[in-house]
Amino acid sequence: MPIKTQSDLPAKEILEKENIFVMDESRATHQDIRVIEIGILNLMPLKEDTELQLLRSLSNTPLQINVTFITVSSHESKNTSMSHLNKFYETFDGVKNRYFDGLIITGAPVEKMEFEEVDYWKEMCDIFEWTKTHVTSTMHLCWGAQAGLYYHYGLKKHLLDKKVFGVFEHHVMNRKVPLVRGFDDYFMAPHSRHTEVRAEDIRKIPDLTILAESDEAGVFLAIADEGRRIFVMGHPEYDRVTLDKEYKRDKEKGLPIDLPVNYYPDDDDTKKPRLEWRSHGNILYSNWLNYYVYQTTPYEFIDTAEIVGK
């Protein structure tokens, strides 16, 4: 799939080296094709890493995607330069009058804080409300999933005794739902979090359906409102070395951190980590784009900016 990005986005060169088709604005304007508009609300501190991971994850479909990176204006990023943000990102105020086929809300390093203590929580609430009328399907990742479940359904997160950290086995709960079409009965996926939304709380909400969970890591995937809202508790977009970087970063800081589970061969952190989740991560994003974004967005919504569902 061609991903349409700005020609000088740093991730573009890396993706092209991986033989991922990335199209610049000049070439895209010469194609007569229905472009899928995807917004990415990037709340992660290392934004350029997340850009690369998500663009790579969105690349396994024949659809042409126009990506708009979005940032909150009520928080100042400390790990990404202002020049990068000013050049490649829009604020929510800058896009709130636009309509998107899909939106991805990433995780954020604020999970130990109460939602209301996060300095951009009010803006997040505005964004969650805006998605009801301006986005066909929203995919929430990690903290973004916990925040979305709290805002839309009042579900609280709970602090874990020990960080869920590593690559865990999950089983598919409802194979008839298109989001998990093509999944094996059991699959691997990374987690890196100190909190959780409990499965029993999710099951009390009639609108929510759990699609995959782990005996060790808990819920991985849930869906609501016929795919208008999707909640992913882990990080299927992570690349091979993301957990390795997190582990060694915390270890160097002297923070309490265990080896990531099922990650290093023989639990030896000097060895190259195993990559065991890429195929199912690709299927997840491809199914989302196909069944809940492209096949669902009414043509009139794109051409006349009518409210979703009208």
mmCIF file of C-alpha atoms in Angstrom:
data_model
loop_
_atom_site.group_PDB
_atom_site.id
_atom_site.type_symbol
_atom_site.label_atom_id
_atom_site.label_comp_id
_atom_site.label_asym_id
_atom_site.label_seq_id
_atom_site.Cartn_x
_atom_site.Cartn_y
_atom_site.Cartn_z
ATOM 1 C CA MET A 1 0.000 0.000 0.000
ATOM 2 C CA PRO A 2 1.228 3.498 -0.748
ATOM 3 C CA ILE A 3 1.334 5.670 2.355
ATOM 4 C CA LYS A 4 1.144 9.358 1.495
ATOM 5 C CA THR A 5 3.431 11.470 3.662
ATOM 6 C CA GLN A 6 5.377 14.679 3.439
ATOM 7 C CA SER A 7 8.434 14.070 1.263
ATOM 8 C CA ASP A 8 10.922 15.031 4.002
ATOM 9 C CA LEU A 9 9.410 13.090 6.916
ATOM 10 C CA PRO A 10 12.385 11.235 8.506
ATOM 11 C CA ALA A 11 10.480 7.932 8.662
ATOM 12 C CA LYS A 12 9.936 7.986 4.885
ATOM 13 C CA GLU A 13 13.563 7.167 4.044
ATOM 14 C CA ILE A 14 13.652 4.255 6.510
ATOM 15 C CA LEU A 15 10.402 2.803 5.162
ATOM 16 C CA GLU A 16 11.641 3.016 1.582
ATOM 17 C CA LYS A 17 14.773 1.076 2.568
ATOM 18 C CA GLU A 18 12.402 -1.647 3.861
ATOM 19 C CA ASN A 19 10.713 -1.726 0.426
ATOM 20 C CA ILE A 20 7.543 -0.182 1.825
ATOM 21 C CA PHE A 21 5.846 1.965 -0.796
ATOM 22 C CA VAL A 22 5.709 5.532 0.513
ATOM 23 C CA MET A 23 4.214 8.125 -1.834
ATOM 24 C CA ASP A 24 4.947 11.834 -1.636
ATOM 25 C CA GLU A 25 2.364 14.562 -2.169
ATOM 26 C CA SER A 26 3.405 15.245 -5.765
ATOM 27 C CA ARG A 27 2.767 11.703 -6.990
ATOM 28 C CA ALA A 28 -0.444 11.318 -4.959
ATOM 29 C CA THR A 29 -2.060 14.305 -6.681
ATOM 30 C CA HIS A 30 -1.746 12.520 -10.046
ATOM 31 C CA GLN A 31 -3.756 9.459 -8.957
ATOM 32 C CA ASP A 32 -7.524 9.276 -9.355
ATOM 33 C CA ILE A 33 -8.255 7.128 -6.316
ATOM 34 C CA ARG A 34 -10.290 7.315 -3.123
ATOM 35 C CA VAL A 35 -7.656 8.134 -0.506
ATOM 36 C CA ILE A 36 -8.203 6.940 3.073
ATOM 37 C CA GLU A 37 -7.727 9.751 5.590
ATOM 38 C CA ILE A 38 -6.096 8.483 8.800
ATOM 39 C CA GLY A 39 -5.213 10.672 11.767
ATOM 40 C CA ILE A 40 -2.599 9.598 14.312
ATOM 41 C CA LEU A 41 -2.811 11.320 17.694
ATOM 42 C CA ASN A 42 0.749 10.638 18.822
ATOM 43 C CA LEU A 43 1.094 10.946 22.605
ATOM 44 C CA MET A 44 4.296 8.925 22.912
ATOM 45 C CA PRO A 45 7.459 10.742 24.059
ATOM 46 C CA LEU A 46 9.696 9.404 21.243
ATOM 47 C CA LYS A 47 7.361 10.490 18.485
ATOM 48 C CA GLU A 48 9.633 9.674 15.559
ATOM 49 C CA ASP A 49 9.935 6.034 16.701
ATOM 50 C CA THR A 50 6.155 5.769 16.968
ATOM 51 C CA GLU A 51 5.676 7.382 13.556
ATOM 52 C CA LEU A 52 7.872 4.724 11.975
ATOM 53 C CA GLN A 53 6.212 1.847 13.833
ATOM 54 C CA LEU A 54 2.672 2.906 12.936
ATOM 55 C CA LEU A 55 3.430 3.733 9.308
ATOM 56 C CA ARG A 56 5.053 0.318 8.971
ATOM 57 C CA SER A 57 1.971 -1.316 10.529
ATOM 58 C CA LEU A 58 -0.382 0.481 8.130
ATOM 59 C CA SER A 59 1.571 -0.547 5.047
ATOM 60 C CA ASN A 60 0.086 -4.002 4.357
ATOM 61 C CA THR A 61 -3.011 -3.139 2.341
ATOM 62 C CA PRO A 62 -3.609 -2.037 -1.282
ATOM 63 C CA LEU A 63 -5.422 1.092 -0.055
ATOM 64 C CA GLN A 64 -3.801 4.505 -0.418
ATOM 65 C CA ILE A 65 -3.587 6.252 2.935
ATOM 66 C CA ASN A 66 -3.061 9.918 3.697
ATOM 67 C CA VAL A 67 -1.664 10.225 7.230
ATOM 68 C CA THR A 68 -2.080 13.325 9.384
ATOM 69 C CA PHE A 69 -0.032 13.392 12.590
ATOM 70 C CA ILE A 70 -1.808 15.191 15.431
ATOM 71 C CA THR A 71 -0.524 16.485 18.754
ATOM 72 C CA VAL A 72 -2.185 18.043 21.780
ATOM 73 C CA SER A 73 -1.568 21.740 22.346
ATOM 74 C CA SER A 74 -2.041 21.579 26.129
ATOM 75 C CA HIS A 75 1.209 19.656 26.698
ATOM 76 C CA GLU A 76 4.774 20.533 25.776
ATOM 77 C CA SER A 77 6.793 17.634 24.385
ATOM 78 C CA LYS A 78 10.212 17.216 26.014
ATOM 79 C CA ASN A 79 11.602 14.457 23.784
ATOM 80 C CA THR A 80 10.709 15.688 20.300
ATOM 81 C CA SER A 81 11.985 18.933 18.815
ATOM 82 C CA MET A 82 9.570 21.783 18.221
ATOM 83 C CA SER A 83 10.870 22.059 14.655
ATOM 84 C CA HIS A 84 9.744 18.455 13.984
ATOM 85 C CA LEU A 85 6.341 19.057 15.584
ATOM 86 C CA ASN A 86 5.800 22.346 13.764
ATOM 87 C CA LYS A 87 6.735 20.811 10.419
ATOM 88 C CA PHE A 88 4.963 17.459 10.527
ATOM 89 C CA TYR A 89 2.137 17.793 13.078
ATOM 90 C CA GLU A 90 -1.225 19.499 13.347
ATOM 91 C CA THR A 91 -2.795 20.491 16.651
ATOM 92 C CA PHE A 92 -6.264 19.231 17.474
ATOM 93 C CA ASP A 93 -7.589 22.771 17.008
ATOM 94 C CA GLY A 94 -6.167 22.650 13.498
ATOM 95 C CA VAL A 95 -8.025 19.463 12.488
ATOM 96 C CA LYS A 96 -11.225 19.537 14.541
ATOM 97 C CA ASN A 97 -13.260 20.750 11.576
ATOM 98 C CA ARG A 98 -12.009 17.906 9.381
ATOM 99 C CA TYR A 99 -13.462 14.404 8.987
ATOM 100 C CA PHE A 100 -11.329 11.252 9.131
ATOM 101 C CA ASP A 101 -11.946 7.690 7.998
ATOM 102 C CA GLY A 102 -9.857 6.424 10.915
ATOM 103 C CA LEU A 103 -7.983 7.720 13.943
ATOM 104 C CA ILE A 104 -5.261 6.052 16.006
ATOM 105 C CA ILE A 105 -4.763 7.273 19.593
ATOM 106 C CA THR A 106 -1.429 6.047 20.928
ATOM 107 C CA GLY A 107 -0.300 5.199 24.416
ATOM 108 C CA ALA A 108 1.330 7.748 26.729
ATOM 109 C CA PRO A 109 3.778 7.530 29.671
ATOM 110 C CA VAL A 110 1.198 8.758 32.204
ATOM 111 C CA GLU A 111 -0.546 5.535 33.157
ATOM 112 C CA LYS A 112 0.258 5.727 36.877
ATOM 113 C CA MET A 113 -1.498 9.107 37.090
ATOM 114 C CA GLU A 114 -5.232 9.482 37.509
ATOM 115 C CA PHE A 115 -6.766 10.517 34.210
ATOM 116 C CA GLU A 116 -7.884 13.869 35.584
ATOM 117 C CA GLU A 117 -4.323 14.621 36.735
ATOM 118 C CA VAL A 118 -2.936 14.469 33.185
ATOM 119 C CA ASP A 119 -2.322 18.033 32.030
ATOM 120 C CA TYR A 120 -3.987 17.455 28.650
ATOM 121 C CA TRP A 121 -6.970 15.437 29.936
ATOM 122 C CA LYS A 122 -9.540 18.129 29.101
ATOM 123 C CA GLU A 123 -8.243 18.217 25.540
ATOM 124 C CA MET A 124 -8.410 14.413 25.426
ATOM 125 C CA CYS A 125 -12.053 14.560 26.476
ATOM 126 C CA ASP A 126 -12.729 17.026 23.665
ATOM 127 C CA ILE A 127 -11.023 14.652 21.231
ATOM 128 C CA PHE A 128 -12.971 11.607 22.436
ATOM 129 C CA GLU A 129 -16.221 13.524 22.014
ATOM 130 C CA TRP A 130 -15.167 14.793 18.579
ATOM 131 C CA THR A 131 -14.538 11.227 17.364
ATOM 132 C CA LYS A 132 -18.246 10.466 17.766
ATOM 133 C CA THR A 133 -19.110 12.735 14.834
ATOM 134 C CA HIS A 134 -15.893 13.198 12.852
ATOM 135 C CA VAL A 135 -14.237 9.758 12.720
ATOM 136 C CA THR A 136 -15.597 6.511 11.275
ATOM 137 C CA SER A 137 -13.462 4.205 13.451
ATOM 138 C CA THR A 138 -11.009 4.977 16.252
ATOM 139 C CA MET A 139 -8.272 2.567 17.337
ATOM 140 C CA HIS A 140 -7.043 3.184 20.902
ATOM 141 C CA LEU A 141 -3.634 1.797 21.946
ATOM 142 C CA CYS A 142 -2.416 0.980 25.494
ATOM 143 C CA TRP A 143 -2.995 4.094 27.668
ATOM 144 C CA GLY A 144 -5.131 5.462 24.850
ATOM 145 C CA ALA A 145 -7.317 2.345 25.208
ATOM 146 C CA GLN A 146 -7.587 2.739 28.981
ATOM 147 C CA ALA A 147 -8.424 6.428 28.609
ATOM 148 C CA GLY A 148 -11.038 5.693 25.950
ATOM 149 C CA LEU A 149 -12.706 3.010 28.067
ATOM 150 C CA TYR A 150 -12.774 5.424 31.004
ATOM 151 C CA TYR A 151 -14.234 8.317 29.006
ATOM 152 C CA HIS A 152 -16.818 6.390 26.991
ATOM 153 C CA TYR A 153 -17.821 3.721 29.534
ATOM 154 C CA GLY A 154 -16.587 4.883 32.943
ATOM 155 C CA LEU A 155 -14.257 1.882 33.346
ATOM 156 C CA LYS A 156 -11.421 2.465 35.793
ATOM 157 C CA LYS A 157 -7.846 1.279 35.416
ATOM 158 C CA HIS A 158 -6.110 -0.581 38.225
ATOM 159 C CA LEU A 159 -2.458 -0.446 39.248
ATOM 160 C CA LEU A 160 -0.761 -3.830 38.895
ATOM 161 C CA ASP A 161 1.526 -5.344 41.530
ATOM 162 C CA LYS A 162 4.084 -5.941 38.807
ATOM 163 C CA LYS A 163 4.571 -4.416 35.368
ATOM 164 C CA VAL A 164 3.229 -6.474 32.466
ATOM 165 C CA PHE A 165 6.334 -6.431 30.319
ATOM 166 C CA GLY A 166 7.245 -8.712 27.462
ATOM 167 C CA VAL A 167 5.659 -10.774 24.704
ATOM 168 C CA PHE A 168 2.660 -12.834 25.773
ATOM 169 C CA GLU A 169 0.493 -15.555 24.266
ATOM 170 C CA HIS A 170 -3.156 -14.621 23.624
ATOM 171 C CA HIS A 171 -6.156 -16.599 22.459
ATOM 172 C CA VAL A 172 -8.903 -15.427 20.118
ATOM 173 C CA MET A 173 -12.316 -15.270 21.790
ATOM 174 C CA ASN A 174 -14.711 -14.597 18.895
ATOM 175 C CA ARG A 175 -13.521 -15.705 15.483
ATOM 176 C CA LYS A 176 -16.650 -14.461 13.660
ATOM 177 C CA VAL A 177 -15.699 -10.804 14.133
ATOM 178 C CA PRO A 178 -13.850 -9.499 11.021
ATOM 179 C CA LEU A 179 -11.221 -7.683 13.114
ATOM 180 C CA VAL A 180 -9.580 -11.033 13.981
ATOM 181 C CA ARG A 181 -10.148 -12.678 10.604
ATOM 182 C CA GLY A 182 -6.998 -14.572 9.650
ATOM 183 C CA PHE A 183 -5.719 -14.831 13.246
ATOM 184 C CA ASP A 184 -4.460 -18.153 14.556
ATOM 185 C CA ASP A 185 -6.157 -19.587 17.649
ATOM 186 C CA TYR A 186 -3.161 -18.394 19.672
ATOM 187 C CA PHE A 187 -0.824 -15.524 18.848
ATOM 188 C CA MET A 188 1.910 -13.434 20.471
ATOM 189 C CA ALA A 189 1.834 -9.690 21.191
ATOM 190 C CA PRO A 190 3.923 -7.246 23.256
ATOM 191 C CA HIS A 191 2.742 -5.451 26.414
ATOM 192 C CA SER A 192 4.451 -2.767 28.457
ATOM 193 C CA ARG A 193 2.237 -1.306 31.182
ATOM 194 C CA HIS A 194 1.781 -0.872 34.915
ATOM 195 C CA THR A 195 -2.036 -0.767 34.893
ATOM 196 C CA GLU A 196 -4.960 -2.701 33.463
ATOM 197 C CA VAL A 197 -8.668 -2.551 32.809
ATOM 198 C CA ARG A 198 -10.056 -5.789 34.192
ATOM 199 C CA ALA A 199 -11.810 -8.270 31.941
ATOM 200 C CA GLU A 200 -14.715 -8.656 34.352
ATOM 201 C CA ASP A 201 -15.368 -4.907 34.212
ATOM 202 C CA ILE A 202 -15.313 -4.886 30.418
ATOM 203 C CA ARG A 203 -17.727 -7.812 30.244
ATOM 204 C CA LYS A 204 -20.274 -5.881 32.309
ATOM 205 C CA ILE A 205 -20.686 -3.381 29.452
ATOM 206 C CA PRO A 206 -23.101 -4.834 26.861
ATOM 207 C CA ASP A 207 -21.625 -2.736 24.045
ATOM 208 C CA LEU A 208 -18.099 -4.099 24.588
ATOM 209 C CA THR A 209 -16.865 -7.457 23.273
ATOM 210 C CA ILE A 210 -13.493 -8.947 24.197
ATOM 211 C CA LEU A 211 -11.857 -10.483 21.108
ATOM 212 C CA ALA A 212 -8.519 -11.650 22.518
ATOM 213 C CA GLU A 213 -6.941 -12.034 25.938
ATOM 214 C CA SER A 214 -4.013 -13.644 27.719
ATOM 215 C CA ASP A 215 -3.933 -15.744 30.880
ATOM 216 C CA GLU A 216 -0.869 -13.764 31.967
ATOM 217 C CA ALA A 217 -1.354 -10.298 30.483
ATOM 218 C CA GLY A 218 -5.138 -9.945 30.568
ATOM 219 C CA VAL A 219 -7.268 -8.352 27.850
ATOM 220 C CA PHE A 220 -5.527 -7.555 24.588
ATOM 221 C CA LEU A 221 -8.318 -6.593 22.186
ATOM 222 C CA ALA A 222 -11.902 -5.352 22.583
ATOM 223 C CA ILE A 223 -14.419 -3.824 20.189
ATOM 224 C CA ALA A 224 -17.516 -1.653 20.565
ATOM 225 C CA ASP A 225 -20.247 -0.006 18.518
ATOM 226 C CA GLU A 226 -19.771 -2.315 15.505
ATOM 227 C CA GLY A 227 -16.140 -1.292 15.181
ATOM 228 C CA ARG A 228 -16.526 2.446 15.696
ATOM 229 C CA ARG A 229 -14.267 1.997 18.740
ATOM 230 C CA ILE A 230 -11.451 -0.530 19.020
ATOM 231 C CA PHE A 231 -9.295 -0.942 22.130
ATOM 232 C CA VAL A 232 -5.844 -2.562 22.002
ATOM 233 C CA MET A 233 -4.203 -2.981 25.411
ATOM 234 C CA GLY A 234 -0.789 -3.962 24.064
ATOM 235 C CA HIS A 235 1.594 -2.728 21.388
ATOM 236 C CA PRO A 236 1.259 -4.738 18.158
ATOM 237 C CA GLU A 237 3.055 -1.875 16.372
ATOM 238 C CA TYR A 238 6.299 -2.296 18.355
ATOM 239 C CA ASP A 239 9.385 -3.200 16.355
ATOM 240 C CA ARG A 240 11.959 -5.814 17.325
ATOM 241 C CA VAL A 241 14.062 -3.625 19.655
ATOM 242 C CA THR A 242 11.430 -1.417 21.337
ATOM 243 C CA LEU A 243 11.161 -3.535 24.494
ATOM 244 C CA ASP A 244 14.948 -3.913 24.507
ATOM 245 C CA LYS A 245 15.347 -0.116 24.550
ATOM 246 C CA GLU A 246 12.781 0.248 27.343
ATOM 247 C CA TYR A 247 14.428 -2.463 29.434
ATOM 248 C CA LYS A 248 17.974 -1.110 29.073
ATOM 249 C CA ARG A 249 16.813 2.481 29.623
ATOM 250 C CA ASP A 250 15.180 1.619 32.944
ATOM 251 C CA LYS A 251 18.074 -0.619 33.938
ATOM 252 C CA GLU A 252 20.570 2.202 33.342
ATOM 253 C CA LYS A 253 18.436 4.539 35.458
ATOM 254 C CA GLY A 254 18.470 2.028 38.311
ATOM 255 C CA LEU A 255 14.708 1.530 38.158
ATOM 256 C CA PRO A 256 13.204 -1.832 39.196
ATOM 257 C CA ILE A 257 12.655 -3.727 35.959
ATOM 258 C CA ASP A 258 12.489 -7.437 35.145
ATOM 259 C CA LEU A 259 13.590 -9.016 31.894
ATOM 260 C CA PRO A 260 10.802 -8.799 29.315
ATOM 261 C CA VAL A 261 8.969 -12.140 29.200
ATOM 262 C CA ASN A 262 9.400 -14.421 26.147
ATOM 263 C CA TYR A 263 11.657 -11.900 24.435
ATOM 264 C CA TYR A 264 15.383 -12.630 24.605
ATOM 265 C CA PRO A 265 16.589 -16.105 23.550
ATOM 266 C CA ASP A 266 17.452 -18.012 26.752
ATOM 267 C CA ASP A 267 16.589 -14.806 28.669
ATOM 268 C CA ASP A 268 19.984 -13.445 27.646
ATOM 269 C CA ASP A 269 19.727 -9.681 27.080
ATOM 270 C CA THR A 270 22.922 -9.709 25.010
ATOM 271 C CA LYS A 271 21.189 -11.769 22.312
ATOM 272 C CA LYS A 272 19.049 -10.436 19.481
ATOM 273 C CA PRO A 273 15.383 -10.327 20.587
ATOM 274 C CA ARG A 274 12.887 -12.604 18.886
ATOM 275 C CA LEU A 275 10.303 -10.986 16.583
ATOM 276 C CA GLU A 276 7.173 -13.133 16.998
ATOM 277 C CA TRP A 277 4.237 -10.730 16.655
ATOM 278 C CA ARG A 278 4.705 -8.891 13.348
ATOM 279 C CA SER A 279 2.377 -11.051 11.208
ATOM 280 C CA HIS A 280 -0.631 -10.766 13.542
ATOM 281 C CA GLY A 281 0.039 -7.065 14.064
ATOM 282 C CA ASN A 282 -0.083 -6.574 10.300
ATOM 283 C CA ILE A 283 -3.317 -8.570 10.041
ATOM 284 C CA LEU A 284 -4.899 -6.496 12.820
ATOM 285 C CA TYR A 285 -4.186 -3.178 11.117
ATOM 286 C CA SER A 286 -5.144 -4.495 7.663
ATOM 287 C CA ASN A 287 -8.469 -5.819 8.968
ATOM 288 C CA TRP A 288 -9.165 -2.522 10.713
ATOM 289 C CA LEU A 289 -8.459 -0.485 7.577
ATOM 290 C CA ASN A 290 -10.488 -2.783 5.347
ATOM 291 C CA TYR A 291 -13.540 -3.775 7.390
ATOM 292 C CA TYR A 292 -13.989 -0.826 9.762
ATOM 293 C CA VAL A 293 -12.557 2.113 7.833
ATOM 294 C CA TYR A 294 -12.671 1.679 4.059
ATOM 295 C CA GLN A 295 -15.760 -0.548 3.834
ATOM 296 C CA THR A 296 -17.688 1.445 6.437
ATOM 297 C CA THR A 297 -17.169 5.130 5.643
ATOM 298 C CA PRO A 298 -20.107 6.350 3.525
ATOM 299 C CA TYR A 299 -18.998 8.096 0.333
ATOM 300 C CA GLU A 300 -21.227 11.066 1.141
ATOM 301 C CA PHE A 301 -19.343 11.509 4.424
ATOM 302 C CA ILE A 302 -16.123 12.044 2.525
ATOM 303 C CA ASP A 303 -17.544 14.311 -0.173
ATOM 304 C CA THR A 304 -19.986 16.422 1.799
ATOM 305 C CA ALA A 305 -18.593 16.193 5.361
ATOM 306 C CA GLU A 306 -21.867 14.824 6.694
ATOM 307 C CA ILE A 307 -21.858 13.415 10.218
ATOM 308 C CA VAL A 308 -20.818 9.773 10.442
ATOM 309 C CA GLY A 309 -23.791 7.441 10.218
ATOM 310 C CA LYS A 310 -26.210 9.866 8.580
#
